[in-house]
PDB file of C-alpha atoms in Angstrom:
ATOM      1  CA  MET A 353      76.482 112.655  80.504  1.00 57.00           C
ATOM      2  CA  SER A 354      74.166 111.484  82.202  1.00 87.00           C
ATOM      3  CA  PHE A 355      76.284 110.511  85.018  1.00 94.00           C
ATOM      4  CA  GLN A 356      77.405 113.824  87.462  1.00 95.00           C
ATOM      5  CA  THR A 357      78.121 112.449  90.563  1.00 97.00           C
ATOM      6  CA  ILE A 358      80.355 109.265  91.139  1.00 98.00           C
ATOM      7  CA  ALA A 359      79.872 108.219  94.563  1.00 98.00           C
ATOM      8  CA  VAL A 360      82.883 105.039  95.137  1.00 98.00           C
ATOM      9  CA  LEU A 361      82.563 103.431  98.242  1.00 98.00           C
ATOM     10  CA  GLY A 362      86.001 100.958  99.106  1.00 94.00           C
ATOM     11  CA  ALA A 363      89.311 102.982  98.213  1.00 89.00           C
ATOM     12  CA  GLY A 364      91.124  99.718  98.307  1.00 89.00           C
ATOM     13  CA  ALA A 365      92.560  98.850  94.967  1.00 89.00           C
ATOM     14  CA  ILE A 366      89.391  98.594  93.266  1.00 93.00           C
ATOM     15  CA  GLY A 367      88.091 102.189  94.127  1.00 94.00           C
ATOM     16  CA  SER A 368      91.575 103.574  93.997  1.00 94.00           C
ATOM     17  CA  TYR A 369      91.282 102.786  90.156  1.00 95.00           C
ATOM     18  CA  PHE A 370      88.294 104.474  89.866  1.00 97.00           C
ATOM     19  CA  ILE A 371      89.643 107.199  92.427  1.00 96.00           C
ATOM     20  CA  ASP A 372      92.579 107.322  89.787  1.00 95.00           C
ATOM     21  CA  GLY A 373      90.695 107.348  86.413  1.00 96.00           C
ATOM     22  CA  LEU A 374      87.664 109.206  87.018  1.00 97.00           C
ATOM     23  CA  ARG A 375      88.953 111.651  88.761  1.00 96.00           C
ATOM     24  CA  GLU A 376      90.306 114.268  85.972  1.00 96.00           C
ATOM     25  CA  LYS A 377      87.515 113.701  84.076  1.00 96.00           C
ATOM     26  CA  LEU A 378      84.743 114.320  87.973  1.00 96.00           C
ATOM     27  CA  GLY A 379      86.560 116.641  89.473  1.00 95.00           C
ATOM     28  CA  GLU A 380      84.451 117.401  92.709  1.00 96.00           C
ATOM     29  CA  GLY A 381      81.677 115.398  91.181  1.00 97.00           C
ATOM     30  CA  LEU A 382      83.307 112.197  92.587  1.00 98.00           C
ATOM     31  CA  TRP A 383      83.249 111.035  96.044  1.00 98.00           C
ATOM     32  CA  ILE A 384      84.477 108.828  98.281  1.00 97.00           C
ATOM     33  CA  ILE A 385      82.245 106.789 100.862  1.00 97.00           C
ATOM     34  CA  ALA A 386      83.436 106.871 104.154  1.00 96.00           C
ATOM     35  CA  GLU A 387      82.633 108.237 108.110  1.00 95.00           C
ATOM     36  CA  GLY A 388      84.065 108.513 111.854  1.00 95.00           C
ATOM     37  CA  ASP A 389      88.219 107.935 111.629  1.00 95.00           C
ATOM     38  CA  ARG A 390      88.385 106.695 108.511  1.00 93.00           C
ATOM     39  CA  ALA A 391      86.714 109.838 106.902  1.00 94.00           C
ATOM     40  CA  GLU A 392      89.175 112.047 108.851  1.00 95.00           C
ATOM     41  CA  ARG A 393      91.789 109.715 108.091  1.00 93.00           C
ATOM     42  CA  LEU A 394      91.076 110.175 104.331  1.00 93.00           C
ATOM     43  CA  LYS A 395      90.666 113.908 104.433  1.00 93.00           C
ATOM     44  CA  GLU A 396      93.833 114.239 105.949  1.00 93.00           C
ATOM     45  CA  GLN A 397      96.224 112.044 104.244  1.00 92.00           C
ATOM     46  CA  GLY A 398      94.111 110.729 100.679  1.00 92.00           C
ATOM     47  CA  ILE A 399      95.224 107.394  99.032  1.00 93.00           C
ATOM     48  CA  VAL A 400      98.376 106.552  97.529  1.00 93.00           C
ATOM     49  CA  VAL A 401      98.573 105.297  94.149  1.00 94.00           C
ATOM     50  CA  ASN A 402     101.436 104.003  91.872  1.00 93.00           C
ATOM     51  CA  GLY A 403     103.367 106.497  94.234  1.00 92.00           C
ATOM     52  CA  GLU A 404     101.202 109.441  93.314  1.00 94.00           C
ATOM     53  CA  THR A 405      98.587 111.550  96.746  1.00 94.00           C
ATOM     54  CA  LEU A 406      95.256 111.683  95.823  1.00 94.00           C
ATOM     55  CA  ARG A 407      93.446 114.123  97.843  1.00 93.00           C
ATOM     56  CA  LEU A 408      89.753 113.125  97.866  1.00 95.00           C
ATOM     57  CA  ASN A 409      86.695 114.841  98.296  1.00 96.00           C
ATOM     58  CA  VAL A 410      84.885 112.137 101.234  1.00 97.00           C
ATOM     59  CA  ARG A 411      81.301 112.350 101.720  1.00 97.00           C
ATOM     60  CA  THR A 412      79.049 110.799 104.218  1.00 97.00           C
ATOM     61  CA  PRO A 413      76.423 108.298 103.227  1.00 98.00           C
ATOM     62  CA  GLU A 414      73.766 111.135 104.448  1.00 98.00           C
ATOM     63  CA  GLN A 415      75.397 113.755 101.942  1.00 97.00           C
ATOM     64  CA  ALA A 416      76.193 111.432  99.020  1.00 98.00           C
ATOM     65  CA  HIS A 417      72.551 110.879  99.038  1.00 98.00           C
ATOM     66  CA  GLY A 418      71.337 110.717  94.952  1.00 97.00           C
ATOM     67  CA  ALA A 419      74.091 109.825  93.577  1.00 98.00           C
ATOM     68  CA  ASP A 420      73.701 109.333  90.089  1.00 98.00           C
ATOM     69  CA  LEU A 421      76.718 106.038  89.921  1.00 98.00           C
ATOM     70  CA  LEU A 422      77.799 104.053  93.398  1.00 98.00           C
ATOM     71  CA  ILE A 423      80.894 102.123  93.096  1.00 98.00           C
ATOM     72  CA  VAL A 424      80.598  99.052  95.452  1.00 98.00           C
ATOM     73  CA  THR A 425      84.921  98.565  95.961  1.00 96.00           C
ATOM     74  CA  VAL A 426      84.724  97.201 100.133  1.00 95.00           C
ATOM     75  CA  LYS A 427      86.312  93.690 101.486  1.00 89.00           C
ATOM     76  CA  TYR A 428      83.951  91.170 100.792  1.00 91.00           C
ATOM     77  CA  GLY A 429      84.068  90.722 104.071  1.00 89.00           C
ATOM     78  CA  GLY A 430      82.485  94.472 104.770  1.00 93.00           C
ATOM     79  CA  LEU A 431      79.796  93.771 102.502  1.00 95.00           C
ATOM     80  CA  LYS A 432      76.597  93.128 104.348  1.00 95.00           C
ATOM     81  CA  GLY A 433      78.165  95.749 107.304  1.00 95.00           C
ATOM     82  CA  SER A 434      78.488  98.125 104.496  1.00 97.00           C
ATOM     83  CA  LEU A 435      73.896  97.918 103.037  1.00 98.00           C
ATOM     84  CA  PRO A 436      73.111 100.300 105.715  1.00 97.00           C
ATOM     85  CA  MET A 437      75.099 102.918 103.468  1.00 98.00           C
ATOM     86  CA  ILE A 438      74.207 101.674 100.622  1.00 98.00           C
ATOM     87  CA  GLU A 439      70.595 102.080 101.647  1.00 97.00           C
ATOM     88  CA  LYS A 440      71.082 105.486 102.580  1.00 98.00           C
ATOM     89  CA  ILE A 441      73.148 107.164  99.229  1.00 98.00           C
ATOM     90  CA  VAL A 442      70.860 104.555  96.566  1.00 98.00           C
ATOM     91  CA  ASP A 443      67.579 107.114  95.651  1.00 97.00           C
ATOM     92  CA  ASP A 444      64.862 105.739  92.897  1.00 96.00           C
ATOM     93  CA  HIS A 445      67.496 107.589  90.004  1.00 96.00           C
ATOM     94  CA  THR A 446      70.901 105.280  91.237  1.00 97.00           C
ATOM     95  CA  ILE A 447      72.255 102.898  89.776  1.00 98.00           C
ATOM     96  CA  VAL A 448      74.732 100.926  91.066  1.00 98.00           C
ATOM     97  CA  MET A 449      77.704  98.776  90.172  1.00 98.00           C
ATOM     98  CA  SER A 450      79.489  96.300  92.129  1.00 97.00           C
ATOM     99  CA  PRO A 451      82.765  95.321  90.144  1.00 97.00           C
ATOM    100  CA  MET A 452      84.084  92.970  93.102  1.00 92.00           C
ATOM    101  CA  ASN A 453      85.741  89.116  93.203  1.00 89.00           C
ATOM    102  CA  GLY A 454      83.028  86.955  93.759  1.00 93.00           C
ATOM    103  CA  VAL A 455      79.351  85.755  91.747  1.00 96.00           C
ATOM    104  CA  ASP A 456      76.815  86.953  94.610  1.00 94.00           C
ATOM    105  CA  SER A 457      77.675  90.903  95.569  1.00 96.00           C
ATOM    106  CA  GLU A 458      74.573  92.014  93.349  1.00 97.00           C
ATOM    107  CA  THR A 459      72.630  89.852  95.202  1.00 96.00           C
ATOM    108  CA  VAL A 460      73.310  91.131  98.945  1.00 96.00           C
ATOM    109  CA  ILE A 461      73.249  94.329  97.588  1.00 98.00           C
ATOM    110  CA  GLY A 462      69.835  93.810  95.483  1.00 97.00           C
ATOM    111  CA  GLU A 463      68.330  92.595  98.629  1.00 97.00           C
ATOM    112  CA  VAL A 464      68.097  95.535 100.268  1.00 97.00           C
ATOM    113  CA  ILE A 465      67.721  98.308  97.528  1.00 97.00           C
ATOM    114  CA  GLY A 466      65.706  96.131  94.679  1.00 97.00           C
ATOM    115  CA  THR A 467      68.006  94.546  92.056  1.00 96.00           C
ATOM    116  CA  ASP A 468      66.344  96.830  89.612  1.00 96.00           C
ATOM    117  CA  HIS A 469      68.526  99.426  90.478  1.00 97.00           C
ATOM    118  CA  VAL A 470      71.915  96.489  90.050  1.00 98.00           C
ATOM    119  CA  VAL A 471      74.139  96.464  85.956  1.00 98.00           C
ATOM    120  CA  HIS A 472      76.391  92.882  86.912  1.00 98.00           C
ATOM    121  CA  SER A 473      79.976  94.120  86.351  1.00 98.00           C
ATOM    122  CA  LEU A 474      83.465  92.414  87.565  1.00 96.00           C
ATOM    123  CA  MET A 475      87.286  94.108  87.430  1.00 94.00           C
ATOM    124  CA  ARG A 476      90.207  92.605  85.889  1.00 92.00           C
ATOM    125  CA  ILE A 477      93.022  94.880  88.032  1.00 87.00           C
ATOM    126  CA  ALA A 478      96.390  93.493  88.627  1.00 80.00           C
ATOM    127  CA  SER A 479      97.311  95.091  91.838  1.00 81.00           C
ATOM    128  CA  GLN A 480      99.460  95.129  94.449  1.00 80.00           C
ATOM    129  CA  ARG A 481      99.279  96.926  98.113  1.00 80.00           C
ATOM    130  CA  ILE A 482     102.041  98.084  99.299  1.00 77.00           C
ATOM    131  CA  GLY A 483     101.935  99.557 102.826  1.00 73.00           C
ATOM    132  CA  ASN A 484      99.559 102.098 102.813  1.00 77.00           C
ATOM    133  CA  GLU A 485     100.411 102.352  98.754  1.00 88.00           C
ATOM    134  CA  ILE A 486      98.131 100.582  95.697  1.00 90.00           C
ATOM    135  CA  ARG A 487      99.493  99.676  92.992  1.00 90.00           C
ATOM    136  CA  TYR A 488      98.571  98.389  89.498  1.00 88.00           C
ATOM    137  CA  ASP A 489     100.574  97.578  86.419  1.00 86.00           C
ATOM    138  CA  PRO A 490      97.676 100.212  84.115  1.00 86.00           C
ATOM    139  CA  GLU A 491      99.758  97.749  80.869  1.00 83.00           C
ATOM    140  CA  VAL A 492      98.050  94.448  81.958  1.00 84.00           C
ATOM    141  CA  THR A 493      94.722  95.697  83.925  1.00 89.00           C
ATOM    142  CA  GLN A 494      92.026  94.940  81.588  1.00 91.00           C
ATOM    143  CA  GLY A 495      89.326  97.421  83.445  1.00 95.00           C
ATOM    144  CA  VAL A 496      85.892  96.463  84.187  1.00 97.00           C
ATOM    145  CA  PHE A 497      83.852  94.449  82.359  1.00 97.00           C
ATOM    146  CA  PHE A 498      80.057  95.330  82.902  1.00 98.00           C
ATOM    147  CA  GLY A 499      76.591  94.375  80.903  1.00 98.00           C
ATOM    148  CA  GLU A 500      72.963  94.022  81.771  1.00 98.00           C
ATOM    149  CA  THR A 501      72.339  89.943  82.633  1.00 96.00           C
ATOM    150  CA  ASP A 502      69.986  89.544  79.067  1.00 96.00           C
ATOM    151  CA  GLY A 503      72.761  91.098  77.133  1.00 96.00           C
ATOM    152  CA  THR A 504      70.989  93.991  75.535  1.00 97.00           C
ATOM    153  CA  ILE A 505      73.255  97.606  74.979  1.00 97.00           C
ATOM    154  CA  SER A 506      70.140  99.384  77.697  1.00 97.00           C
ATOM    155  CA  HIS A 507      70.385 103.195  78.146  1.00 96.00           C
ATOM    156  CA  ARG A 508      72.350 102.049  81.833  1.00 97.00           C
ATOM    157  CA  ILE A 509      74.767 100.614  79.598  1.00 98.00           C
ATOM    158  CA  ARG A 510      75.579 103.098  76.593  1.00 97.00           C
ATOM    159  CA  ASP A 511      75.504 106.169  80.477  1.00 97.00           C
ATOM    160  CA  LEU A 512      78.114 104.259  81.878  1.00 98.00           C
ATOM    161  CA  THR A 513      80.529 103.863  78.149  1.00 97.00           C
ATOM    162  CA  GLU A 514      79.512 107.855  77.869  1.00 97.00           C
ATOM    163  CA  LEU A 515      81.518 107.478  81.174  1.00 97.00           C
ATOM    164  CA  PHE A 516      84.245 105.796  80.944  1.00 97.00           C
ATOM    165  CA  ASP A 517      84.783 107.434  76.994  1.00 97.00           C
ATOM    166  CA  GLY A 518      87.965 109.868  77.753  1.00 96.00           C
ATOM    167  CA  THR A 519      89.672 108.975  80.860  1.00 97.00           C
ATOM    168  CA  PRO A 520      91.338 106.219  81.857  1.00 96.00           C
ATOM    169  CA  VAL A 521      89.498 103.608  82.971  1.00 97.00           C
ATOM    170  CA  ARG A 522      89.358 100.717  80.414  1.00 96.00           C
ATOM    171  CA  TYR A 523      86.351  99.086  80.646  1.00 97.00           C
ATOM    172  CA  SER A 524      84.034  96.632  78.355  1.00 97.00           C
ATOM    173  CA  VAL A 525      80.731  95.607  77.367  1.00 98.00           C
ATOM    174  CA  SER A 526      80.153  91.916  77.895  1.00 97.00           C
ATOM    175  CA  SER A 527      77.753  89.817  75.808  1.00 96.00           C
ATOM    176  CA  ASP A 528      76.625  87.277  78.841  1.00 96.00           C
ATOM    177  CA  ILE A 529      78.080  89.240  81.996  1.00 97.00           C
ATOM    178  CA  LEU A 530      77.081  86.166  84.682  1.00 97.00           C
ATOM    179  CA  GLN A 531      79.521  83.643  82.305  1.00 97.00           C
ATOM    180  CA  ASP A 532      82.232  86.692  82.778  1.00 96.00           C
ATOM    181  CA  ILE A 533      81.820  86.946  86.547  1.00 97.00           C
ATOM    182  CA  TRP A 534      81.635  82.998  86.842  1.00 97.00           C
ATOM    183  CA  TYR A 535      84.893  82.431  84.435  1.00 96.00           C
ATOM    184  CA  LYS A 536      86.740  85.183  86.567  1.00 95.00           C
ATOM    185  CA  TYR A 537      85.069  83.279  90.049  1.00 96.00           C
ATOM    186  CA  ALA A 538      86.808  80.432  88.723  1.00 97.00           C
ATOM    187  CA  LEU A 539      89.674  81.915  87.727  1.00 94.00           C
ATOM    188  CA  ASN A 540      90.394  83.613  91.167  1.00 92.00           C
ATOM    189  CA  SER A 541      89.457  80.381  93.126  1.00 95.00           C
ATOM    190  CA  SER A 542      91.600  77.595  91.100  1.00 96.00           C
ATOM    191  CA  LYS A 543      94.730  80.568  91.024  1.00 95.00           C
ATOM    192  CA  ASN A 544      93.798  82.257  94.586  1.00 94.00           C
ATOM    193  CA  LEU A 545      93.779  79.430  96.652  1.00 97.00           C
ATOM    194  CA  PRO A 546      96.096  76.807  95.686  1.00 98.00           C
ATOM    195  CA  GLN A 547      99.590  78.980  95.959  1.00 97.00           C
ATOM    196  CA  ALA A 548      98.103  81.074  98.999  1.00 97.00           C
ATOM    197  CA  ILE A 549      97.912  77.138 100.633  1.00 97.00           C
ATOM    198  CA  ILE A 550     101.486  76.557  99.226  1.00 97.00           C
ATOM    199  CA  GLY A 551     102.896  79.521  99.719  1.00 97.00           C
ATOM    200  CA  CYS A 552     104.278  80.323  96.499  1.00 97.00           C
ATOM    201  CA  GLY A 553     104.496  82.600  92.607  1.00 95.00           C
ATOM    202  CA  TYR A 554     102.339  82.534  90.045  1.00 94.00           C
ATOM    203  CA  GLY A 555     105.228  80.217  88.436  1.00 96.00           C
ATOM    204  CA  GLY A 556     104.041  77.153  90.537  1.00 96.00           C
ATOM    205  CA  TYR A 557     101.245  76.232  88.544  1.00 96.00           C
ATOM    206  CA  ARG A 558     103.707  76.004  85.377  1.00 95.00           C
ATOM    207  CA  ASP A 559     106.706  74.294  87.482  1.00 97.00           C
ATOM    208  CA  SER A 560     104.664  71.748  89.967  1.00 98.00           C
ATOM    209  CA  SER A 561     101.733  69.337  87.868  1.00 98.00           C
ATOM    210  CA  HIS A 562     100.814  68.911  91.949  1.00 98.00           C
ATOM    211  CA  LEU A 563      99.893  72.766  92.292  1.00 98.00           C
ATOM    212  CA  ALA A 564      98.140  72.532  88.558  1.00 97.00           C
ATOM    213  CA  TYR A 565      96.310  69.094  90.168  1.00 98.00           C
ATOM    214  CA  ILE A 566      94.893  71.166  92.905  1.00 98.00           C
ATOM    215  CA  SER A 567      94.177  73.812  90.732  1.00 97.00           C
ATOM    216  CA  ASP A 568      92.289  71.928  87.955  1.00 97.00           C
ATOM    217  CA  LYS A 569      90.273  70.201  90.208  1.00 98.00           C
ATOM    218  CA  MET A 570      89.179  73.549  92.336  1.00 98.00           C
ATOM    219  CA  ARG A 571      87.698  74.943  89.184  1.00 97.00           C
ATOM    220  CA  GLU A 572      86.079  71.596  88.032  1.00 97.00           C
ATOM    221  CA  GLU A 573      83.849  72.444  91.183  1.00 98.00           C
ATOM    222  CA  VAL A 574      83.400  75.444  90.360  1.00 98.00           C
ATOM    223  CA  ALA A 575      82.156  75.435  86.717  1.00 98.00           C
ATOM    224  CA  ARG A 576      79.831  71.893  88.128  1.00 98.00           C
ATOM    225  CA  VAL A 577      77.965  74.751  90.268  1.00 98.00           C
ATOM    226  CA  ALA A 578      77.963  76.823  87.554  1.00 98.00           C
ATOM    227  CA  TRP A 579      76.799  74.071  85.046  1.00 98.00           C
ATOM    228  CA  ALA A 580      73.715  74.123  87.813  1.00 97.00           C
ATOM    229  CA  LYS A 581      73.108  77.545  87.558  1.00 96.00           C
ATOM    230  CA  GLY A 582      72.594  77.430  84.241  1.00 96.00           C
ATOM    231  CA  ILE A 583      75.761  78.961  84.144  1.00 97.00           C
ATOM    232  CA  ASP A 584      78.133  77.048  81.344  1.00 97.00           C
ATOM    233  CA  ILE A 585      81.782  78.275  82.271  1.00 96.00           C
ATOM    234  CA  ARG A 586      83.390  74.314  80.723  1.00 93.00           C
ATOM    235  CA  ASP A 587      84.972  75.793  77.648  1.00 87.00           C
ATOM    236  CA  THR A 588      89.217  76.064  79.154  1.00 86.00           C
ATOM    237  CA  ASP A 589      90.134  77.893  76.055  1.00 81.00           C
ATOM    238  CA  ASN A 590      87.590  81.287  76.555  1.00 83.00           C
ATOM    239  CA  PRO A 591      89.552  83.875  77.012  1.00 78.00           C
ATOM    240  CA  GLY A 592      87.776  84.361  80.469  1.00 81.00           C
ATOM    241  CA  ALA A 593      89.302  80.971  81.720  1.00 75.00           C
ATOM    242  CA  HIS A 594      93.102  82.774  81.576  1.00 82.00           C
ATOM    243  CA  ASN A 595      94.598  85.285  82.992  1.00 77.00           C
ATOM    244  CA  SER A 596      96.492  88.186  81.646  1.00 74.00           C
ATOM    245  CA  PRO A 597     100.748  87.921  81.089  1.00 77.00           C
ATOM    246  CA  ILE A 598     101.486  87.400  84.315  1.00 82.00           C
ATOM    247  CA  PRO A 599     105.319  87.219  86.175  1.00 86.00           C
ATOM    248  CA  ALA A 600     106.287  84.026  87.604  1.00 92.00           C
ATOM    249  CA  GLU A 601     107.000  85.202  91.488  1.00 92.00           C
ATOM    250  CA  ALA A 602     103.445  87.239  91.097  1.00 89.00           C
ATOM    251  CA  ARG A 603     101.539  86.403  94.722  1.00 91.00           C
ATOM    252  CA  PHE A 604      97.353  87.367  94.413  1.00 90.00           C
ATOM    253  CA  SER A 605      95.016  89.102  96.848  1.00 90.00           C
ATOM    254  CA  THR A 606      94.962  85.689  99.829  1.00 95.00           C
ATOM    255  CA  LEU A 607      98.657  85.030  99.322  1.00 95.00           C
ATOM    256  CA  GLN A 608      98.709  89.282  99.938  1.00 92.00           C
ATOM    257  CA  ASP A 609      96.489  89.131 102.195  1.00 93.00           C
ATOM    258  CA  LEU A 610      98.608  86.211 104.538  1.00 96.00           C
ATOM    259  CA  ASP A 611     102.034  87.683 103.865  1.00 95.00           C
ATOM    260  CA  ALA A 612     100.086  91.120 105.394  1.00 92.00           C
ATOM    261  CA  LYS A 613      98.588  88.826 108.043  1.00 94.00           C
ATOM    262  CA  ARG A 614      95.840  90.763 107.495  1.00 92.00           C
ATOM    263  CA  GLU A 615      91.318  88.718 107.360  1.00 93.00           C
ATOM    264  CA  THR A 616      91.362  86.982 103.953  1.00 95.00           C
ATOM    265  CA  GLU A 617      88.644  87.041 101.437  1.00 93.00           C
ATOM    266  CA  ILE A 618      88.693  82.882 101.540  1.00 96.00           C
ATOM    267  CA  GLU A 619      84.310  83.461 102.693  1.00 95.00           C
ATOM    268  CA  MET A 620      83.828  84.798  99.433  1.00 94.00           C
ATOM    269  CA  PHE A 621      85.914  81.879  97.129  1.00 96.00           C
ATOM    270  CA  SER A 622      85.825  79.041  99.067  1.00 97.00           C
ATOM    271  CA  GLY A 623      82.973  79.251 101.855  1.00 96.00           C
ATOM    272  CA  THR A 624      80.257  81.182  98.858  1.00 96.00           C
ATOM    273  CA  LEU A 625      81.043  77.620  96.811  1.00 97.00           C
ATOM    274  CA  VAL A 626      80.659  75.097  99.150  1.00 98.00           C
ATOM    275  CA  ARG A 627      77.320  76.589 100.246  1.00 97.00           C
ATOM    276  CA  LEU A 628      76.188  76.882  97.245  1.00 97.00           C
ATOM    277  CA  GLY A 629      77.283  73.344  96.328  1.00 98.00           C
ATOM    278  CA  LYS A 630      75.727  72.040  99.541  1.00 98.00           C
ATOM    279  CA  GLU A 631      72.340  73.458  98.081  1.00 97.00           C
ATOM    280  CA  LEU A 632      72.627  71.966  94.904  1.00 97.00           C
ATOM    281  CA  GLY A 633      74.107  68.974  96.137  1.00 97.00           C
ATOM    282  CA  ILE A 634      77.322  69.479  94.636  1.00 98.00           C
ATOM    283  CA  GLU A 635      80.188  67.964  96.502  1.00 98.00           C
ATOM    284  CA  THR A 636      82.993  70.329  96.499  1.00 98.00           C
ATOM    285  CA  PRO A 637      85.521  68.198  98.686  1.00 98.00           C
ATOM    286  CA  TYR A 638      89.107  70.480  97.256  1.00 98.00           C
ATOM    287  CA  ASN A 639      87.102  73.667  97.929  1.00 98.00           C
ATOM    288  CA  ASP A 640      86.316  72.806 101.239  1.00 98.00           C
ATOM    289  CA  PHE A 641      89.671  71.604 102.176  1.00 98.00           C
ATOM    290  CA  ALA A 642      90.737  74.826 101.043  1.00 98.00           C
ATOM    291  CA  TYR A 643      88.433  77.057 103.071  1.00 98.00           C
ATOM    292  CA  HIS A 644      89.186  75.472 105.952  1.00 98.00           C
ATOM    293  CA  VAL A 645      93.177  75.385 105.306  1.00 98.00           C
ATOM    294  CA  ILE A 646      93.043  78.625 104.528  1.00 97.00           C
ATOM    295  CA  ARG A 647      91.137  79.332 108.203  1.00 98.00           C
ATOM    296  CA  CYS A 648      93.992  77.410 110.075  1.00 98.00           C
ATOM    297  CA  LEU A 649      96.656  80.215 108.220  1.00 97.00           C
ATOM    298  CA  GLU A 650      94.378  83.592 108.973  1.00 97.00           C
ATOM    299  CA  GLU A 651      93.582  81.508 112.668  1.00 97.00           C
ATOM    300  CA  LYS A 652      97.744  80.595 113.025  1.00 96.00           C
ATOM    301  CA  ASN A 653      98.665  84.629 111.817  1.00 96.00           C
ATOM    302  CA  ALA A 654      96.581  85.134 114.838  1.00 95.00           C
ATOM    303  CA  GLY A 655      98.361  84.189 117.307  1.00 94.00           C
ATOM    304  CA  LYS A 656      96.203  80.956 117.910  1.00 93.00           C
ATOM    305  CA  LEU A 657      97.481  78.384 116.976  1.00 90.00           C
ATOM    306  CA  LYS A 658     100.900  77.310 118.433  1.00 80.00           C
TER     307      LYS A 658
END
């Protein structure tokens, strides 16, 4: 196997999926990256995934220098703060994947370490954080999608398939990874944010024509920005435009964050889209509104609004 050492930076829902799925195959070759108090806490407590406590091989970025593969799964708000750690880990041969939500993590990372290190990817996972436990449903989780931006099956893609083969990690090689990333971004933005504002389950999109209308309008704005960047996600019948079967009561990550009074990833969703829209001369009024409403809800949770 070409990848002997794998570093995972970020032990949330996506990171936990890779840790859980690769631990048996890699053993001591699977490293979880952390510093300071967080490193000590992870060493002592591990992480809890689907009811099982996983003990971790925790390393600092300096100790992980030269890892064959780095998987970056931090929260979007922590990405820029993680760049110095990423720089310390990566050497000339290190490959980097960032299957985070959003459309610009590869660009942000590539500006620091060089885009030639990066393999574009996305993650489709049905997960939930309950206290200090991560739960994901293996039956409906589609796993990681990855590919070269020109659609070729390079040696890097072959090495990744070899890594994931024989493990619980589900994967798909994409022939148009940028289109797939934008399809997922449109789906996330249009389903995560309206339900977070209203505070309802996924079934609200079926039960309310008003909620469905808002969702459609937000998706249309994403599609217009993508089109201006040369990426066509207008086909709403494409499988990438739809979720796997999801319970009506499901609450996606933004609403989960608001419920738990955590900071959301709204900057990654509407914040990024509004910025790109301004750069491209495309109006995004629904996403602009969603951005400010969710920021207000964060302020309310923080006790700033009476």
